[in-house]
C-alpha positions as a Python dict, from the first residue, in 0.01 Angstrom:
ca = {
    (1, 'X'): (0, 0, 0),
    (2, 'X'): (278, 182, 187),
    (3, 'X'): (592, -23, 238),
    (4, 'X'): (718, -67, 595),
    (5, 'X'): (1025, 139, 682),
    (6, 'X'): (1343, 9, 523),
    (7, 'X'): (1507, -71, 857),
    (8, 'X'): (1210, -291, 950),
    (9, 'X'): (1227, -477, 619),
    (10, 'X'): (1602, -530, 652),
    (11, 'X'): (1560, -654, 1008),
    (12, 'X'): (1292, -897, 888),
    (13, 'X'): (1520, -1027, 612),
    (14, 'X'): (1811, -1061, 853),
    (15, 'X'): (1608, -1242, 1120),
    (16, 'X'): (1423, -1459, 871),
    (17, 'X'): (1739, -1572, 695),
    (18, 'X'): (1914, -1628, 1027),
    (19, 'X'): (1634, -1859, 1143),
    (20, 'X'): (1624, -2029, 803),
    (21, 'X'): (1992, -2123, 818),
    (22, 'X'): (1956, -2219, 1182),
    (23, 'X'): (1686, -2464, 1070),
    (24, 'X'): (1894, -2599, 782),
    (25, 'X'): (2215, -2644, 980),
    (26, 'X'): (2052, -2738, 1309),
    (27, 'X'): (1830, -3004, 1153),
    (28, 'X'): (2135, -3143, 974),
    (29, 'X'): (2329, -3169, 1300),
    (30, 'X'): (2035, -3331, 1477),
    (31, 'X'): (1979, -3574, 1192),
    (32, 'X'): (2345, -3675, 1190),
    (33, 'X'): (2325, -3734, 1567),
    (34, 'X'): (2006, -3939, 1556),
    (35, 'X'): (2076, -4137, 1237),
    (36, 'X'): (2454, -4161, 1197),
    (37, 'X'): (2444, -4476, 986),
    (38, 'X'): (2164, -4391, 742),
    (39, 'X'): (2226, -4111, 490),
    (40, 'X'): (1878, -4135, 340),
    (41, 'X'): (1710, -4103, 678),
    (42, 'X'): (1930, -3806, 765),
    (43, 'X'): (1824, -3630, 447),
    (44, 'X'): (1458, -3710, 511),
    (45, 'X'): (1474, -3574, 865),
    (46, 'X'): (1646, -3256, 756),
    (47, 'X'): (1422, -3198, 455),
    (48, 'X'): (1101, -3230, 658),
    (49, 'X'): (1229, -2994, 928),
    (50, 'X'): (1347, -2736, 675),
    (51, 'X'): (1026, -2744, 470),
    (52, 'X'): (809, -2682, 776),
    (53, 'X'): (1043, -2412, 908),
    (54, 'X'): (1043, -2236, 570),
    (55, 'X'): (665, -2223, 550),
    (56, 'X'): (651, -2080, 901),
    (57, 'X'): (914, -1817, 827),
    (58, 'X'): (731, -1704, 515),
    (59, 'X'): (421, -1646, 725),
    (60, 'X'): (627, -1478, 996),
    (61, 'X'): (816, -1212, 801),
    (62, 'X'): (629, -1201, 470),
    (63, 'X'): (397, -915, 574),
    (64, 'X'): (699, -700, 662),
    (65, 'X'): (961, -765, 392),
    (66, 'X'): (803, -1008, 146),
    (67, 'X'): (1010, -1290, 297),
    (68, 'X'): (1260, -1303, 12),
    (69, 'X'): (1534, -1449, 236),
    (70, 'X'): (1737, -1502, -81),
    (71, 'X'): (1938, -1265, -304),
    (72, 'X'): (1814, -1425, -628),
    (73, 'X'): (1451, -1370, -527),
    (74, 'X'): (1528, -1008, -439),
    (75, 'X'): (1710, -958, -770),
    (76, 'X'): (1422, -1111, -967),
    (77, 'X'): (1169, -901, -775),
    (78, 'X'): (1362, -586, -861),
    (79, 'X'): (1405, -681, -1228),
    (80, 'X'): (1045, -784, -1287),
    (81, 'X'): (900, -482, -1114),
    (82, 'X'): (1145, -216, -1228),
    (83, 'X'): (917, -63, -1497),
    (84, 'X'): (601, -49, -1289),
    (85, 'X'): (761, 23, -955),
    (86, 'X'): (577, -276, -805),
    (87, 'X'): (890, -470, -714),
    (88, 'X'): (1181, -410, -481),
    (89, 'X'): (1330, -62, -536),
    (90, 'X'): (1683, -65, -675),
    (91, 'X'): (1806, 141, -381),
    (92, 'X'): (1689, -131, -141),
    (93, 'X'): (1834, -431, -327),
    (94, 'X'): (2187, -400, -185),
    (95, 'X'): (2047, -370, 167),
    (96, 'X'): (1836, -684, 123),
    (97, 'X'): (2135, -884, -3),
    (98, 'X'): (2355, -764, 282),
    (99, 'X'): (2088, -843, 543),
    (100, 'X'): (2029, -1188, 397),
    (101, 'X'): (2398, -1275, 381),
    (102, 'X'): (2483, -1157, 731),
    (103, 'X'): (2171, -1331, 860),
    (104, 'X'): (2278, -1657, 694),
    (105, 'X'): (2621, -1643, 855),
    (106, 'X'): (2462, -1565, 1190),
    (107, 'X'): (2228, -1861, 1152),
    (108, 'X'): (2517, -2102, 1098),
    (109, 'X'): (2697, -1964, 1403),
    (110, 'X'): (2381, -1991, 1613),
    (111, 'X'): (2320, -2352, 1510),
    (112, 'X'): (2682, -2443, 1588),
    (113, 'X'): (2655, -2289, 1934),
    (114, 'X'): (2319, -2452, 2012),
    (115, 'X'): (2472, -2794, 1957),
    (116, 'X'): (2787, -2725, 2158),
    (117, 'X'): (3018, -2684, 1857),
    (118, 'X'): (3273, -2410, 1793),
    (119, 'X'): (3096, -2093, 1679),
    (120, 'X'): (3275, -2092, 1343),
    (121, 'X'): (3440, -2381, 1166),
    (122, 'X'): (3516, -2370, 795),
    (123, 'X'): (3346, -2661, 623),
    (124, 'X'): (3569, -2927, 474),
    (125, 'X'): (3295, -3072, 251),
    (126, 'X'): (3391, -3001, -109),
    (127, 'X'): (3106, -2986, -357),
    (128, 'X'): (3272, -2921, -691),
    (129, 'X'): (3132, -3116, -985),
    (130, 'X'): (2942, -3034, -1301),
    (131, 'X'): (2638, -3243, -1209),
    (132, 'X'): (2603, -3054, -878),
    (133, 'X'): (2622, -2718, -1055),
    (134, 'X'): (2356, -2835, -1300),
    (135, 'X'): (2143, -2935, -1003),
    (136, 'X'): (2174, -2583, -866),
    (137, 'X'): (2067, -2430, -1198),
    (138, 'X'): (1759, -2654, -1204),
    (139, 'X'): (1673, -2597, -838),
    (140, 'X'): (1707, -2219, -857),
    (141, 'X'): (1524, -2185, -1188),
    (142, 'X'): (1233, -2390, -1057),
    (143, 'X'): (1218, -2189, -738),
    (144, 'X'): (1216, -1854, -919),
    (145, 'X'): (949, -1979, -1158),
    (146, 'X'): (730, -2100, -873),
    (147, 'X'): (768, -1787, -660),
    (148, 'X'): (680, -1541, -934),
    (149, 'X'): (424, -1759, -1110),
    (150, 'X'): (227, -1761, -786),
    (151, 'X'): (260, -1385, -760),
    (152, 'X'): (164, -1319, -1123),
    (153, 'X'): (-131, -1556, -1107),
    (154, 'X'): (-263, -1393, -790),
    (155, 'X'): (-217, -1709, -581),
    (156, 'X'): (5, -1577, -302),
    (157, 'X'): (-213, -1720, -21),
    (158, 'X'): (-83, -2068, -106),
    (159, 'X'): (279, -1954, -123),
    (160, 'X'): (399, -2082, 216),
    (161, 'X'): (272, -2434, 152),
    (162, 'X'): (378, -2435, -213),
    (163, 'X'): (732, -2314, -152),
    (164, 'X'): (778, -2546, 144),
    (165, 'X'): (658, -2837, -70),
    (166, 'X'): (890, -2744, -357),
    (167, 'X'): (1194, -2721, -133),
    (168, 'X'): (1105, -3046, 41),
    (169, 'X'): (1085, -3217, -296),
    (170, 'X'): (1397, -3050, -434),
    (171, 'X'): (1604, -3199, -154),
    (172, 'X'): (1542, -3528, -332),
    (173, 'X'): (1515, -3462, -705),
    (174, 'X'): (1823, -3240, -751),
    (175, 'X'): (2179, -3370, -738),
    (176, 'X'): (2287, -3077, -518),
    (177, 'X'): (1987, -3114, -283),
    (178, 'X'): (1881, -2762, -377),
    (179, 'X'): (2086, -2496, -204),
    (180, 'X'): (1924, -2246, -447),
    (181, 'X'): (2027, -1945, -238),
    (182, 'X'): (2357, -1751, -256),
    (183, 'X'): (2327, -1610, 97),
    (184, 'X'): (2254, -1948, 251),
    (185, 'X'): (2537, -2102, 50),
    (186, 'X'): (2779, -1849, 201),
    (187, 'X'): (2641, -1909, 550),
    (188, 'X'): (2683, -2284, 523),
    (189, 'X'): (3056, -2241, 462),
    (190, 'X'): (3082, -2145, 832),
    (191, 'X'): (2984, -2487, 967),
    (192, 'X'): (3174, -2812, 928),
    (193, 'X'): (2864, -3026, 972),
    (194, 'X'): (2618, -3224, 759),
    (195, 'X'): (2493, -2906, 588),
    (196, 'X'): (2834, -2748, 526),
    (197, 'X'): (3003, -2654, 202),
    (198, 'X'): (3375, -2585, 166),
    (199, 'X'): (3453, -2215, 107),
    (200, 'X'): (3634, -2305, -216),
    (201, 'X'): (3312, -2460, -351),
    (202, 'X'): (3097, -2153, -282),
    (203, 'X'): (3178, -1937, -590),
    (204, 'X'): (3079, -2204, -843),
    (205, 'X'): (2756, -2279, -654),
    (206, 'X'): (2666, -1910, -649),
    (207, 'X'): (2744, -1880, -1022),
    (208, 'X'): (2512, -2175, -1091),
    (209, 'X'): (2240, -2012, -883),
    (210, 'X'): (2274, -1689, -1080),
    (211, 'X'): (2243, -1889, -1401),
    (212, 'X'): (1930, -2049, -1257),
    (213, 'X'): (1795, -1701, -1184),
    (214, 'X'): (1831, -1607, -1551),
    (215, 'X'): (1670, -1931, -1669),
    (216, 'X'): (1385, -1897, -1420),
    (217, 'X'): (1307, -1537, -1516),
    (218, 'X'): (1315, -1631, -1885),
    (219, 'X'): (1068, -1916, -1829),
    (220, 'X'): (845, -1691, -1621),
    (221, 'X'): (828, -1422, -1891),
    (222, 'X'): (747, -1686, -2153),
    (223, 'X'): (471, -1847, -1946),
    (224, 'X'): (337, -1539, -1766),
    (225, 'X'): (413, -1237, -1985),
    (226, 'X'): (156, -1023, -1804),
    (227, 'X'): (123, -1005, -1427),
    (228, 'X'): (-229, -1042, -1291),
    (229, 'X'): (-116, -873, -971),
    (230, 'X'): (192, -690, -850),
    (231, 'X'): (489, -930, -860),
    (232, 'X'): (624, -874, -509),
    (233, 'X'): (630, -1222, -354),
    (234, 'X'): (580, -1304, 13),
    (235, 'X'): (777, -1625, -6),
    (236, 'X'): (1127, -1752, -10),
    (237, 'X'): (1384, -2009, -124),
    (238, 'X'): (1600, -2216, 99),
    (239, 'X'): (1897, -2436, 89),
    (240, 'X'): (1930, -2791, 204),
    (241, 'X'): (2207, -3017, 326),
    (242, 'X'): (2397, -3236, 86),
    (243, 'X'): (2540, -3571, 185),
    (244, 'X'): (2920, -3541, 156),
    (245, 'X'): (3048, -3675, -175),
}
C-alpha cells in the first residue's frame, strides 16, 4: 500500500496530538471546575473523557499517519520495521516527533484559551520522585507492548477500543497516572492546571518513558518474535493528569 504524502502524515500527527492534549488538559480543567473538592472524581472525569477522545482520534487520523501521536510509538515503529521496510522510514521519524511535539504544545495553548486562561502559563506542579518515574516506565512499556502486540497478531481493528481501555485503566493503576508520551509531557508543561507538569520535572519523565520504550520493545520481541502482519500501528498513547503531590 502506498503511504500518503509526508506532509499529509505530518499534518495528521500534528492535528491528532493537538486534539489529544486539548482533551487531556481541557478535561482536567473542566473536572477541576465541576468537582473542586473531590480528587478521585476529578481523575475519573478526566480519564473517561481522555479514553473516549483517544479512541476517536485513532479512528480519525489512523488511516493517514497511523495515529502514533507519540514519539515512543514512532521510534518503536521505526525500530521494529527497519529491516523489512514495513515501519516508519528513518527519514520521516524526526518529522513525526516534531509534529507531535508542536501539536502537543498547541493543544495545551488551545485548552487554556478555551477556558479563558492565559495562553501559556508554566506549570508549577512538580512531579519528581522515584515512584512516579517507575510508574512512567510501567505505563510506557505496557502501552508499547499493547500497540505492537495488536499489530503483530493482526488484531488492529480492535486497536481504538483496546488502547482507549488501557489508557483509561492506566490513569488508575500507575503512580504517575500514565503520561507515557514525551510530546504530551512537554505540552503539559505549558499549562498551570490540573494536568500540568513543571518544566523542571519534564526531563526525568521523558527519560523514564524512553526506558519504558526499551522495556516494552524487549517484551514484545520475547512474546512476539515474528510479526503476523506489518507492524505499523494505527493507534496511539496518551497522557493523563496527575493530582498534584
